[in-house]
Short mmCIF file of C-alpha atoms and ligand atoms in Angstrom, two decimals:
data_model
loop_
_atom_site.label_atom_id
_atom_site.label_comp_id
_atom_site.label_asym_id
_atom_site.label_seq_id
_atom_site.Cartn_x
_atom_site.Cartn_y
_atom_site.Cartn_z
CA MET E 204 -74.46 92.85 -65.77
CA GLN E 205 -71.82 94.41 -63.36
CA GLU E 206 -72.81 96.28 -60.05
CA GLY E 207 -72.67 100.30 -60.62
CA ILE E 208 -70.53 102.09 -57.98
CA THR E 209 -71.91 105.26 -56.59
CA ILE E 210 -69.19 107.73 -55.15
CA ILE E 211 -70.26 110.26 -52.83
CA GLY E 212 -68.16 113.38 -52.60
CA GLY E 213 -66.19 114.78 -55.62
CA GLY E 214 -63.20 115.82 -53.35
CA LEU E 215 -59.76 114.35 -53.54
CA ALA E 216 -60.26 110.99 -52.29
CA GLY E 217 -63.91 110.90 -54.36
CA CYS E 218 -61.98 111.93 -57.92
CA GLU E 219 -59.25 109.27 -57.64
CA ALA E 220 -61.70 106.40 -56.45
CA ALA E 221 -63.69 107.27 -59.65
CA TRP E 222 -60.83 107.58 -61.99
CA GLN E 223 -59.27 104.11 -60.40
CA ALA E 224 -62.63 102.57 -60.56
CA VAL E 225 -63.51 103.15 -63.97
CA ARG E 226 -60.58 102.57 -65.46
CA ARG E 227 -60.86 98.71 -64.26
CA GLY E 228 -64.21 98.68 -65.88
CA GLY E 229 -66.24 100.04 -63.18
CA SER E 230 -69.58 101.87 -64.09
CA VAL E 231 -69.07 104.70 -61.67
CA THR E 232 -71.71 107.63 -60.72
CA LEU E 233 -69.79 110.41 -59.00
CA TRP E 234 -72.34 112.81 -56.67
CA GLU E 235 -70.57 116.07 -55.95
CA MET E 236 -73.34 118.64 -54.10
CA LYS E 237 -71.40 121.91 -55.43
CA PRO E 238 -72.23 124.30 -56.88
CA GLN E 239 -75.54 123.58 -55.54
CA ARG E 240 -74.27 123.45 -52.29
CA PHE E 241 -70.82 124.55 -51.05
CA SER E 242 -69.42 123.58 -47.37
CA PRO E 243 -67.76 126.64 -45.27
CA ALA E 244 -64.33 126.03 -47.08
CA HIS E 245 -65.11 125.20 -50.65
CA VAL E 246 -65.57 128.00 -53.09
CA SER E 247 -64.82 126.62 -56.45
CA PRO E 248 -67.41 124.83 -58.33
CA ASP E 249 -64.45 122.52 -59.76
CA LEU E 250 -63.79 119.05 -58.47
CA ALA E 251 -60.85 118.38 -56.22
CA GLU E 252 -60.62 121.50 -54.88
CA LEU E 253 -57.74 121.95 -52.34
CA VAL E 254 -59.21 124.13 -49.88
CA CYS E 255 -56.37 125.66 -48.14
CA SER E 256 -52.57 125.32 -48.74
CA ASN E 257 -51.63 124.77 -52.48
CA SER E 258 -48.75 122.25 -51.47
CA LEU E 259 -48.90 118.69 -51.54
CA ARG E 260 -45.85 118.55 -49.21
CA SER E 261 -42.51 117.18 -49.69
CA ASN E 262 -41.41 114.78 -52.58
CA SER E 263 -38.41 113.51 -51.14
CA MET E 264 -38.16 110.02 -50.44
CA GLU E 265 -36.65 110.71 -46.95
CA ASN E 266 -40.20 111.78 -46.15
CA ALA E 267 -43.20 109.52 -45.35
CA VAL E 268 -45.30 111.59 -47.65
CA GLY E 269 -42.82 111.49 -50.36
CA ILE E 270 -42.73 107.95 -50.43
CA LEU E 271 -46.55 107.97 -50.08
CA LYS E 272 -46.70 110.09 -53.17
CA GLU E 273 -44.17 107.87 -55.13
CA GLU E 274 -46.37 104.60 -54.25
CA LEU E 275 -49.40 106.82 -55.50
CA ARG E 276 -47.65 107.38 -58.95
CA ARG E 277 -46.76 103.65 -59.40
CA LEU E 278 -50.45 102.72 -59.12
CA GLY E 279 -51.68 105.24 -61.73
CA SER E 280 -53.17 108.27 -59.78
CA LEU E 281 -54.75 110.84 -61.57
CA LEU E 282 -54.25 113.21 -58.70
CA MET E 283 -50.50 113.05 -58.92
CA ALA E 284 -50.46 113.06 -62.92
CA ALA E 285 -52.72 116.19 -62.48
CA ALA E 286 -50.40 117.69 -59.88
CA GLU E 287 -47.33 116.96 -62.21
CA THR E 288 -48.81 118.68 -65.10
CA THR E 289 -49.99 121.93 -63.08
CA ARG E 290 -46.75 122.23 -60.74
CA VAL E 291 -45.54 125.65 -59.32
CA PRO E 292 -41.85 125.92 -58.12
CA ALA E 293 -41.75 125.31 -54.41
CA GLY E 294 -38.32 123.50 -53.75
CA ASP E 295 -38.46 120.00 -52.60
CA ALA E 296 -42.39 120.46 -52.08
CA LEU E 297 -44.90 119.46 -54.38
CA ALA E 298 -46.97 122.60 -55.18
CA VAL E 299 -49.82 123.39 -57.95
CA ASP E 300 -51.61 126.12 -59.19
CA ARG E 301 -55.13 125.10 -57.54
CA GLN E 302 -57.32 126.35 -60.27
CA ALA E 303 -55.52 124.69 -63.00
CA PHE E 304 -55.30 121.40 -60.85
CA ALA E 305 -59.17 121.30 -60.14
CA SER E 306 -59.85 122.33 -63.47
CA LEU E 307 -57.80 119.66 -65.30
CA VAL E 308 -58.85 116.95 -62.68
CA THR E 309 -62.73 118.06 -63.53
CA SER E 310 -62.22 117.86 -67.36
CA ARG E 311 -60.58 114.56 -67.01
CA LEU E 312 -63.30 112.78 -65.35
CA GLU E 313 -65.88 114.77 -67.07
CA ASN E 314 -64.68 113.15 -70.28
CA ARG E 315 -64.11 109.68 -69.06
CA GLU E 316 -66.26 107.10 -70.53
CA GLY E 317 -68.21 104.88 -67.85
CA LEU E 318 -68.40 107.99 -65.36
CA LYS E 319 -71.44 109.98 -64.85
CA ILE E 320 -71.10 113.15 -62.65
CA ALA E 321 -74.18 114.15 -60.88
CA ARG E 322 -74.39 117.75 -59.18
CA LYS E 323 -76.60 117.24 -56.24
CA GLU E 324 -76.29 116.60 -52.46
CA VAL E 325 -76.80 113.30 -51.29
CA SER E 326 -78.79 112.96 -48.05
CA GLY E 327 -78.35 109.53 -47.23
CA ILE E 328 -76.47 106.38 -47.87
CA PRO E 329 -78.09 104.44 -50.88
CA GLU E 330 -79.67 101.35 -49.72
CA GLU E 331 -78.40 99.15 -52.97
CA GLY E 332 -75.46 98.91 -54.95
CA ILE E 333 -71.69 99.50 -54.04
CA VAL E 334 -71.07 102.79 -52.53
CA ILE E 335 -68.11 105.00 -51.69
CA VAL E 336 -68.59 107.65 -49.02
CA ALA E 337 -65.74 110.27 -49.68
CA SER E 338 -67.74 113.23 -48.56
CA GLY E 339 -64.75 114.81 -46.53
CA PRO E 340 -64.18 116.74 -43.62
CA LEU E 341 -67.01 118.86 -44.08
CA THR E 342 -69.49 116.31 -44.87
CA SER E 343 -72.95 118.11 -45.35
CA PRO E 344 -74.97 117.67 -42.25
CA ALA E 345 -78.00 115.59 -43.80
CA LEU E 346 -75.42 113.02 -44.98
CA ALA E 347 -73.61 113.15 -41.58
CA GLU E 348 -76.78 112.45 -39.91
CA SER E 349 -76.99 108.94 -42.01
CA ILE E 350 -73.60 108.21 -41.34
CA ARG E 351 -74.17 108.60 -37.55
CA LYS E 352 -77.19 106.50 -37.67
CA MET E 353 -75.71 103.73 -39.64
CA ALA E 354 -72.13 104.01 -37.69
CA GLY E 355 -73.63 104.58 -34.09
CA GLU E 356 -73.48 108.00 -32.11
CA GLU E 357 -70.43 107.21 -30.38
CA HIS E 358 -68.40 106.34 -33.64
CA LEU E 359 -68.72 109.74 -35.36
CA TYR E 360 -66.68 112.96 -34.59
CA PHE E 361 -67.09 116.36 -35.87
CA TYR E 362 -63.88 117.94 -34.61
CA ASP E 363 -60.14 116.85 -33.80
CA ALA E 364 -58.23 117.79 -31.41
CA ILE E 365 -54.59 116.71 -32.22
CA ALA E 366 -51.62 116.58 -29.79
CA PRO E 367 -48.25 116.10 -31.20
CA ILE E 368 -46.28 112.91 -31.50
CA VAL E 369 -42.62 112.55 -31.12
CA ASP E 370 -40.21 109.87 -32.09
CA GLY E 371 -39.44 107.53 -29.50
CA ASP E 372 -35.32 107.63 -30.57
CA GLY E 373 -35.25 111.58 -29.81
CA LEU E 374 -36.23 111.53 -26.25
CA ASP E 375 -33.58 112.03 -23.54
CA LEU E 376 -34.37 108.94 -21.05
CA LYS E 377 -31.78 110.33 -18.69
CA VAL E 378 -34.26 113.17 -18.01
CA ILE E 379 -37.66 111.40 -18.67
CA PHE E 380 -38.79 108.88 -16.18
CA ARG E 381 -41.11 105.98 -16.85
CA ALA E 382 -44.16 105.81 -14.39
CA SER E 383 -48.05 105.79 -14.25
CA ARG E 384 -49.88 107.80 -11.45
CA TYR E 385 -49.62 106.11 -8.04
CA GLY E 386 -47.50 103.64 -8.79
CA GLU E 387 -49.81 101.78 -11.11
CA GLY E 388 -47.55 100.49 -13.62
CA ASN E 389 -44.93 101.88 -16.09
CA ASP E 390 -47.19 102.82 -19.09
CA TYR E 391 -46.09 106.69 -19.23
CA LEU E 392 -42.77 108.61 -20.01
CA ASN E 393 -42.86 111.85 -17.83
CA CYS E 394 -41.04 114.96 -18.09
CA PRO E 395 -40.29 116.67 -15.12
CA MET E 396 -40.40 120.22 -14.61
CA ASN E 397 -39.35 122.54 -11.62
CA ALA E 398 -41.18 125.59 -10.95
CA GLU E 399 -38.71 127.83 -12.56
CA GLU E 400 -39.15 125.68 -15.86
CA TYR E 401 -43.13 125.37 -15.77
CA PHE E 402 -43.31 129.33 -15.30
CA ARG E 403 -40.81 130.25 -18.31
CA PHE E 404 -42.83 127.32 -20.43
CA VAL E 405 -46.46 128.77 -19.55
CA ASP E 406 -45.29 132.44 -20.61
CA GLU E 407 -43.72 131.12 -24.04
CA LEU E 408 -47.03 129.49 -24.74
CA GLY E 409 -49.05 132.77 -24.34
CA ARG E 410 -46.41 134.45 -26.52
CA GLY E 411 -46.39 131.44 -29.18
CA GLU E 412 -48.01 132.49 -32.08
CA LYS E 413 -51.18 130.73 -33.26
CA VAL E 414 -53.16 129.58 -36.29
CA PRO E 415 -56.45 131.85 -36.32
CA TYR E 416 -60.03 130.05 -36.04
CA ARG E 417 -62.08 130.06 -39.01
CA GLU E 418 -65.55 131.55 -38.83
CA PHE E 419 -66.98 127.91 -38.86
CA GLU E 420 -64.47 126.47 -36.36
CA LYS E 421 -65.19 128.71 -33.80
CA PRO E 422 -67.83 126.03 -31.94
CA VAL E 423 -64.64 123.93 -31.41
CA HIS E 424 -64.22 125.98 -27.93
CA PHE E 425 -65.48 123.29 -25.91
CA GLU E 426 -64.19 122.28 -22.54
CA GLY E 427 -62.89 119.03 -22.97
CA CYS E 428 -60.60 119.90 -25.69
CA LEU E 429 -59.44 123.25 -25.28
CA PRO E 430 -55.69 124.21 -26.94
CA ILE E 431 -52.91 124.10 -24.40
CA GLU E 432 -52.39 127.57 -24.95
CA GLU E 433 -55.69 128.68 -24.13
CA MET E 434 -55.39 126.69 -20.81
CA ALA E 435 -52.31 128.68 -20.00
CA ASP E 436 -54.33 131.92 -20.62
CA ARG E 437 -56.68 131.33 -17.95
CA GLY E 438 -53.85 131.58 -15.24
CA ARG E 439 -50.22 130.50 -14.97
CA GLU E 440 -51.14 127.91 -12.74
CA THR E 441 -53.95 126.34 -14.75
CA LEU E 442 -51.64 123.71 -16.57
CA ALA E 443 -50.26 122.47 -13.35
CA HIS E 444 -53.70 121.82 -12.14
CA GLY E 445 -54.74 120.24 -15.57
CA PRO E 446 -52.92 118.21 -18.29
CA MET E 447 -49.46 118.87 -16.51
CA LYS E 448 -50.59 117.82 -12.94
CA PRO E 449 -47.89 115.84 -11.12
CA VAL E 450 -50.08 114.02 -8.63
CA GLY E 451 -49.28 110.54 -7.82
CA LEU E 452 -45.93 110.71 -9.69
CA LYS E 453 -42.62 110.73 -8.09
CA ASP E 454 -39.40 111.17 -10.28
CA PRO E 455 -37.19 108.48 -9.19
CA ARG E 456 -33.84 110.32 -9.44
CA THR E 457 -34.88 112.85 -7.05
CA GLY E 458 -37.56 110.82 -4.91
CA LYS E 459 -39.88 114.00 -4.93
CA THR E 460 -42.92 115.12 -6.82
CA PRO E 461 -42.02 117.57 -9.41
CA TYR E 462 -43.67 121.06 -9.84
CA ALA E 463 -45.42 120.21 -13.14
CA VAL E 464 -44.94 117.11 -15.54
CA VAL E 465 -45.84 116.46 -19.03
CA GLN E 466 -47.00 113.01 -19.81
CA LEU E 467 -45.99 111.01 -23.02
CA ARG E 468 -48.15 108.10 -24.20
CA HIS E 469 -47.50 105.46 -26.64
CA GLU E 470 -48.98 106.12 -29.78
CA ASP E 471 -47.75 102.34 -31.01
CA SER E 472 -47.44 99.07 -29.35
CA ARG E 473 -43.24 99.28 -30.47
CA GLY E 474 -42.58 102.23 -28.38
CA SER E 475 -41.27 104.30 -31.71
CA ALA E 476 -43.74 107.06 -31.33
CA TYR E 477 -45.34 109.01 -28.49
CA ASN E 478 -48.13 111.69 -27.96
CA LEU E 479 -47.89 114.80 -25.48
CA VAL E 480 -51.04 113.85 -23.64
CA GLY E 481 -53.52 116.99 -23.56
CA PHE E 482 -51.35 118.99 -25.98
CA GLN E 483 -53.94 119.98 -28.47
CA THR E 484 -52.96 123.25 -29.79
CA LYS E 485 -53.33 126.04 -32.42
CA LEU E 486 -49.76 127.01 -32.16
CA LYS E 487 -48.13 127.38 -35.51
CA TRP E 488 -45.84 124.27 -36.32
CA GLY E 489 -42.78 125.98 -35.97
CA GLU E 490 -43.87 127.53 -32.42
CA GLN E 491 -44.58 123.98 -31.40
CA GLU E 492 -41.26 122.69 -32.38
CA ARG E 493 -39.65 125.75 -30.54
CA ILE E 494 -41.91 126.06 -27.43
CA PHE E 495 -42.35 121.96 -26.84
CA ARG E 496 -38.58 121.59 -27.33
CA MET E 497 -38.33 123.85 -24.04
CA ILE E 498 -39.95 120.71 -21.93
CA PRO E 499 -37.04 118.80 -20.08
CA GLY E 500 -36.27 115.69 -22.25
CA LEU E 501 -37.66 117.07 -25.24
CA GLU E 502 -34.64 119.14 -26.31
CA LYS E 503 -34.08 116.81 -29.47
CA ALA E 504 -37.27 115.59 -30.18
CA ARG E 505 -38.30 114.76 -33.58
CA PHE E 506 -41.86 115.69 -34.17
CA LEU E 507 -43.79 112.88 -36.26
CA ARG E 508 -46.93 115.01 -36.48
CA PHE E 509 -47.63 118.70 -34.50
CA GLY E 510 -50.77 119.49 -32.89
CA SER E 511 -53.98 120.77 -34.21
CA LEU E 512 -57.59 121.37 -33.80
CA HIS E 513 -60.29 121.83 -36.19
CA ARG E 514 -63.82 120.78 -37.54
CA ASN E 515 -63.10 117.50 -39.12
CA THR E 516 -66.22 114.80 -39.65
CA PHE E 517 -64.66 111.30 -39.43
CA ILE E 518 -65.72 107.75 -38.17
CA HIS E 519 -64.05 105.68 -35.72
CA SER E 520 -62.38 103.20 -38.28
CA PRO E 521 -60.45 100.98 -35.89
CA THR E 522 -64.14 99.56 -34.98
CA LEU E 523 -65.93 100.32 -38.00
CA LEU E 524 -63.64 99.36 -41.13
CA GLU E 525 -61.96 96.46 -42.67
CA LYS E 526 -58.40 96.89 -43.85
CA THR E 527 -60.16 96.92 -47.31
CA LEU E 528 -61.85 100.41 -46.62
CA GLN E 529 -65.12 98.38 -46.41
CA PHE E 530 -67.62 99.19 -43.56
CA LYS E 531 -68.01 96.22 -41.48
CA LYS E 532 -72.03 96.29 -40.85
CA ASP E 533 -72.24 96.51 -44.49
CA PRO E 534 -69.46 95.24 -46.54
CA ARG E 535 -70.96 96.79 -49.92
CA ILE E 536 -70.15 100.17 -48.60
CA PHE E 537 -66.36 101.49 -48.50
CA PHE E 538 -65.32 105.05 -46.96
CA ALA E 539 -62.58 106.93 -48.44
CA GLY E 540 -60.54 110.14 -47.64
CA GLN E 541 -60.47 112.21 -44.58
CA VAL E 542 -63.73 110.71 -43.15
CA THR E 543 -61.58 107.52 -42.42
CA GLY E 544 -59.60 109.49 -40.32
CA VAL E 545 -56.58 110.18 -42.25
CA GLU E 546 -55.63 113.82 -42.44
CA GLY E 547 -54.25 115.46 -45.41
CA TYR E 548 -54.67 115.99 -49.17
CA VAL E 549 -51.97 112.96 -50.34
CA GLU E 550 -53.46 110.57 -47.73
CA SER E 551 -57.06 111.38 -48.36
CA THR E 552 -56.29 110.66 -52.12
CA ALA E 553 -54.64 107.23 -51.08
CA MET E 554 -57.78 106.26 -49.47
CA GLY E 555 -59.52 107.25 -52.35
CA LEU E 556 -57.46 105.06 -54.83
CA LEU E 557 -57.72 102.07 -52.56
CA ALA E 558 -61.25 102.29 -52.23
CA GLY E 559 -61.75 102.85 -56.08
CA ILE E 560 -59.53 100.02 -56.85
CA ASN E 561 -61.62 97.68 -54.18
CA ALA E 562 -65.02 98.87 -55.39
CA ALA E 563 -64.25 97.97 -59.10
CA ARG E 564 -62.76 94.61 -57.81
CA MET E 565 -65.86 93.89 -55.78
CA ALA E 566 -68.10 94.56 -58.67
CA LYS E 567 -66.20 92.12 -60.73
CA GLY E 568 -66.32 89.44 -58.08
CA GLU E 569 -62.44 89.72 -57.78
CA PRO E 570 -60.56 89.43 -54.48
CA LEU E 571 -60.07 92.72 -52.72
CA MET E 572 -56.45 94.62 -51.84
CA ILE E 573 -54.92 95.35 -48.49
CA PRO E 574 -51.63 96.91 -49.20
CA PRO E 575 -48.87 95.64 -47.13
CA PRO E 576 -48.16 97.56 -43.88
CA THR E 577 -44.62 98.43 -44.89
CA THR E 578 -46.18 100.48 -47.83
CA ALA E 579 -46.96 104.32 -46.80
CA ILE E 580 -50.47 103.75 -47.92
CA GLY E 581 -50.43 100.15 -46.18
CA SER E 582 -49.22 102.10 -42.88
CA LEU E 583 -51.93 104.34 -43.21
CA VAL E 584 -54.63 101.67 -43.69
CA HIS E 585 -53.27 99.66 -40.94
CA TYR E 586 -53.15 102.66 -38.47
CA ILE E 587 -56.55 103.95 -39.27
CA THR E 588 -58.26 100.26 -38.81
CA SER E 589 -56.11 98.96 -36.09
CA PRO E 590 -58.08 98.06 -32.82
CA GLU E 591 -55.10 98.67 -30.69
CA VAL E 592 -55.19 102.26 -31.42
CA LYS E 593 -56.75 103.33 -28.14
CA HIS E 594 -57.03 107.15 -28.66
CA PHE E 595 -58.18 107.12 -32.29
CA GLN E 596 -57.39 110.91 -33.70
CA PRO E 597 -56.79 111.80 -37.42
CA MET E 598 -53.42 111.18 -38.48
CA ASN E 599 -50.71 112.21 -41.37
CA VAL E 600 -48.53 109.61 -42.68
CA ASN E 601 -45.23 109.25 -41.13
CA PHE E 602 -42.42 106.93 -40.52
CA GLY E 603 -43.75 106.22 -36.92
CA LEU E 604 -46.68 104.17 -38.74
CA PHE E 605 -44.20 101.98 -40.63
CA PRO E 606 -43.06 98.53 -38.86
CA PRO E 607 -39.72 98.67 -37.50
CA LEU E 608 -36.69 97.63 -39.76
CA GLU E 609 -34.43 94.93 -38.45
CA GLY E 610 -31.19 96.33 -37.17
CA ARG E 611 -30.41 99.60 -35.65
CA LEU E 612 -30.54 102.00 -38.21
CA ARG E 613 -31.06 105.51 -37.52
CA GLY E 614 -31.64 109.02 -39.10
CA LYS E 615 -31.50 109.45 -43.09
CA ASP E 616 -30.14 105.62 -43.19
CA LYS E 617 -33.43 104.33 -41.57
CA LYS E 618 -35.57 106.76 -43.53
CA ARG E 619 -34.00 105.16 -47.03
CA ALA E 620 -34.17 102.01 -45.82
CA MET E 621 -37.71 102.42 -45.25
CA SER E 622 -38.55 104.13 -48.45
CA GLU E 623 -36.76 101.20 -50.28
CA ARG E 624 -38.76 98.50 -48.40
CA ALA E 625 -42.20 100.28 -48.89
CA LEU E 626 -41.46 100.83 -52.80
CA LYS E 627 -40.38 97.11 -52.93
CA ASP E 628 -43.01 95.58 -51.05
CA LEU E 629 -45.45 97.59 -53.15
CA GLU E 630 -44.77 95.25 -56.01
CA ILE E 631 -46.36 92.30 -54.19
CA PRO E 632 -48.91 90.91 -56.22
CA VAL E 633 -52.54 91.99 -55.17
CA GLY E 634 -53.58 88.41 -54.46
CA ALA E 635 -51.10 87.85 -52.08
CA GLN E 636 -52.87 90.46 -49.46
CA ILE E 637 -56.32 89.87 -49.90
CA ASN E 638 -59.79 89.32 -48.11
CA ALA E 639 -62.24 87.51 -49.95
CA PRO E 640 -64.91 89.92 -51.45
CA ARG E 641 -68.15 90.40 -49.50
CA ARG E 642 -70.83 91.30 -51.56
CA ASN E 643 -73.86 92.63 -49.23
CA ARG E 644 -74.59 92.35 -45.70
CA ASN E 645 -76.41 89.16 -45.70
CA GLU E 646 -73.43 87.39 -47.18
CA SER E 647 -70.90 88.49 -44.71
C1 LIG B 757 -60.53 124.34 -43.71
C2 LIG B 757 -59.67 123.18 -44.09
C3 LIG B 757 -58.15 123.60 -44.29
C4 LIG B 757 -57.17 122.68 -44.73
N1 LIG B 757 -56.41 122.81 -44.86
C5 LIG B 757 -55.45 121.37 -45.65
C6 LIG B 757 -54.03 121.79 -46.02
O1 LIG B 757 -53.66 122.87 -45.88
N2 LIG B 757 -53.35 120.71 -46.43
C7 LIG B 757 -53.79 119.53 -46.56
O2 LIG B 757 -53.29 118.41 -46.76
N3 LIG B 757 -54.87 119.10 -45.72
C8 LIG B 757 -55.71 120.20 -45.43
N4 LIG B 757 -57.36 119.91 -44.98
C9 LIG B 757 -57.73 118.83 -45.14
C10 LIG B 757 -58.46 118.35 -46.50
O3 LIG B 757 -59.53 118.69 -46.52
C11 LIG B 757 -58.35 117.33 -46.89
O4 LIG B 757 -56.81 116.69 -46.74
C12 LIG B 757 -58.98 116.91 -48.20
O5 LIG B 757 -59.32 117.89 -49.07
C13 LIG B 757 -59.75 115.73 -48.04
O6 LIG B 757 -60.21 115.11 -48.91
P1 LIG B 757 -61.57 114.47 -49.07
O7 LIG B 757 -61.76 113.90 -50.42
O8 LIG B 757 -61.83 113.47 -48.07
O9 LIG B 757 -62.34 115.60 -48.80
P2 LIG B 757 -62.79 116.69 -49.56
O10 LIG B 757 -61.53 117.20 -50.33
O11 LIG B 757 -63.23 117.84 -48.69
O12 LIG B 757 -64.12 116.34 -50.62
C14 LIG B 757 -65.43 115.95 -50.25
C15 LIG B 757 -66.20 116.52 -51.12
O13 LIG B 757 -67.41 115.98 -50.73
C16 LIG B 757 -68.37 117.36 -51.33
N5 LIG B 757 -69.74 116.80 -50.28
C17 LIG B 757 -69.74 117.06 -48.88
N6 LIG B 757 -71.05 116.51 -48.58
C18 LIG B 757 -71.71 116.05 -49.75
C19 LIG B 757 -72.92 115.50 -50.05
N7 LIG B 757 -73.82 115.01 -48.80
N8 LIG B 757 -73.23 115.19 -51.10
C20 LIG B 757 -72.60 115.27 -52.09
N9 LIG B 757 -71.24 115.95 -52.08
C21 LIG B 757 -70.86 116.20 -50.86
C22 LIG B 757 -67.88 118.47 -50.95
O14 LIG B 757 -68.57 119.76 -51.55
C23 LIG B 757 -66.50 118.10 -51.28
O15 LIG B 757 -66.09 118.69 -52.60
C24 LIG B 757 -58.00 121.26 -44.60
C25 LIG B 757 -59.54 120.76 -44.30
C26 LIG B 757 -60.05 122.26 -44.17
C27 LIG B 757 -61.47 121.77 -43.45
#
C-alpha cells in the first residue's frame, strides 16, 4: 500500500501541493489550523487565503512572474485555474476576487476524492510518513519551535530584512568604481557621493512615503536590521557612519575618499544582479525607485526586487534543502511555500506544486523532479537551494535568477528570449532532471 502524505498548512502552497499529490494518486491529509486558530494576518476560515493584495501580479510574458504563472498553468495548477475563474479587471495583472478565489479552491479540495482536510493546528512535525511543511510566513509558534529543533537554531528566521536588487545592465560604470575596503580585493561596486549629494539623498529618504507597520510587525525594530530611512531619521550623519561609510575606499578617478558610498554586492556569481548593501527599507516601491535613482551611477538602474522588512518565518534552504525540496537530514520531509525562502503568492504556489508532485512520486517509488534552472520555477528552486548564496534572503522570481543567454540581447528582446527558453525547457521530460528517490533517513 502507498504511504500517506501529510501536508501542514492549507495556504497557497499547501492547497496546490495537495491538489498535485492527489491527482497523481496520492492519499493526502491536509492540516489547517483555521478556524481553530488564526495567524495575525489571516481572517477567513477558507483555505488559500490571500492575506493582503488581491493581485497575483503581471500576466505578461515579458515579466518573470508572468512566465512563472504560465508554467504553473501548463503544469496543471489548481490555483491558477481558480484565479482565471475568479479574475477581476486589473490591466495586464492577474487580480482575483479574493473571497471567490479562496472559496472555489476550498470547495474543489473538499470534494476531491483521496484528500482529507483536518482543521487542527499541528504542533510538531510527524515522525512517520511523507510530510510537506507549508505553514507559511506566520507559522504557528509551536510548529516553528519544532522546525527550529529539526533545522537548527541558526537556520530558522522570523523576519526578513530585504535590500533592493538592481540589474547589472543598468549601472553607470563610468561613475561607479570597483573596490573592497582597504584595497582588499575588488568585490564591491561603489557609488560615490559628495557631501551635497549625500545630504540631498538623506533628506529625501526622510520625506519618502513608507509602508506602515502592522501591529504584529512592530517587534521588527531590532538594531541589526533597521530600515535605512529610520537610520537617516536618527541624524543626518548617521548613514555616513553606518551602511554608507566610505572608510577604506578611494575613488580611483579622484584619488580621494568620497563623503559617502553606497556599496553594491554581487547577488549572483555572473554579475548580472547586485544588492544595495544595508538598504533594507519600508519605503513604498515607487519611492524606492525615485529616491535610490538619486544615487550616482544608479540613475538608470532597473530594480529586479524592491526592499522590504517584515515578519516572515523561513528556513535557510541553501543549507537544508535538496533541489527536490526534500529536507536533507530527513528526506521524507518536504518544505513548500514561503517558508522555503521564496516570496509572494505565485512563488509560494510554485513551490507547493513541486513539493506535491515530488511527494506523490516518492509515495509511488518514482524518481523525483527537479525543474531546469532555465525555467521560472527552476530558477527559484536553484536560487533557494544554491550554497553559493551567501546572504540568503527571501526572493521574488525575477530575470536576475535565470542563467544568462548566449549572445548580447538586451531589454525586451532578452526577456522574450528568456521566456521562450523557459517554456521550451519546461517540456523536458521529468526523467531528464531527476534525483534518486530517498525514502527515509536510514536509506539516504
Ligand atoms: C502581512 C502579509 C502580507 C503579505 N502580502 C502579500 C502580497 O500582497 N502579495 C504577495 O504576493 N505576498 C504577500 N505576502 C506573502 C504571502 O503570505 C505569501 O506569498 C503566501 O501567502 C505564502 O503562501 P504559503 O502557502 O507559504 O503560506 P500561507 O498562505 O500563509 O499559508 C499557510 C497556512 O498554514 C496555516 N498554518 C500555520 N501554522 C500551522 C500549523 N501549525 N498547523 C496547521 N496550519 C498552520 C495558516 O493558517 C495558513 O493557512 C504577505 C505576507 C504577510 C505575512
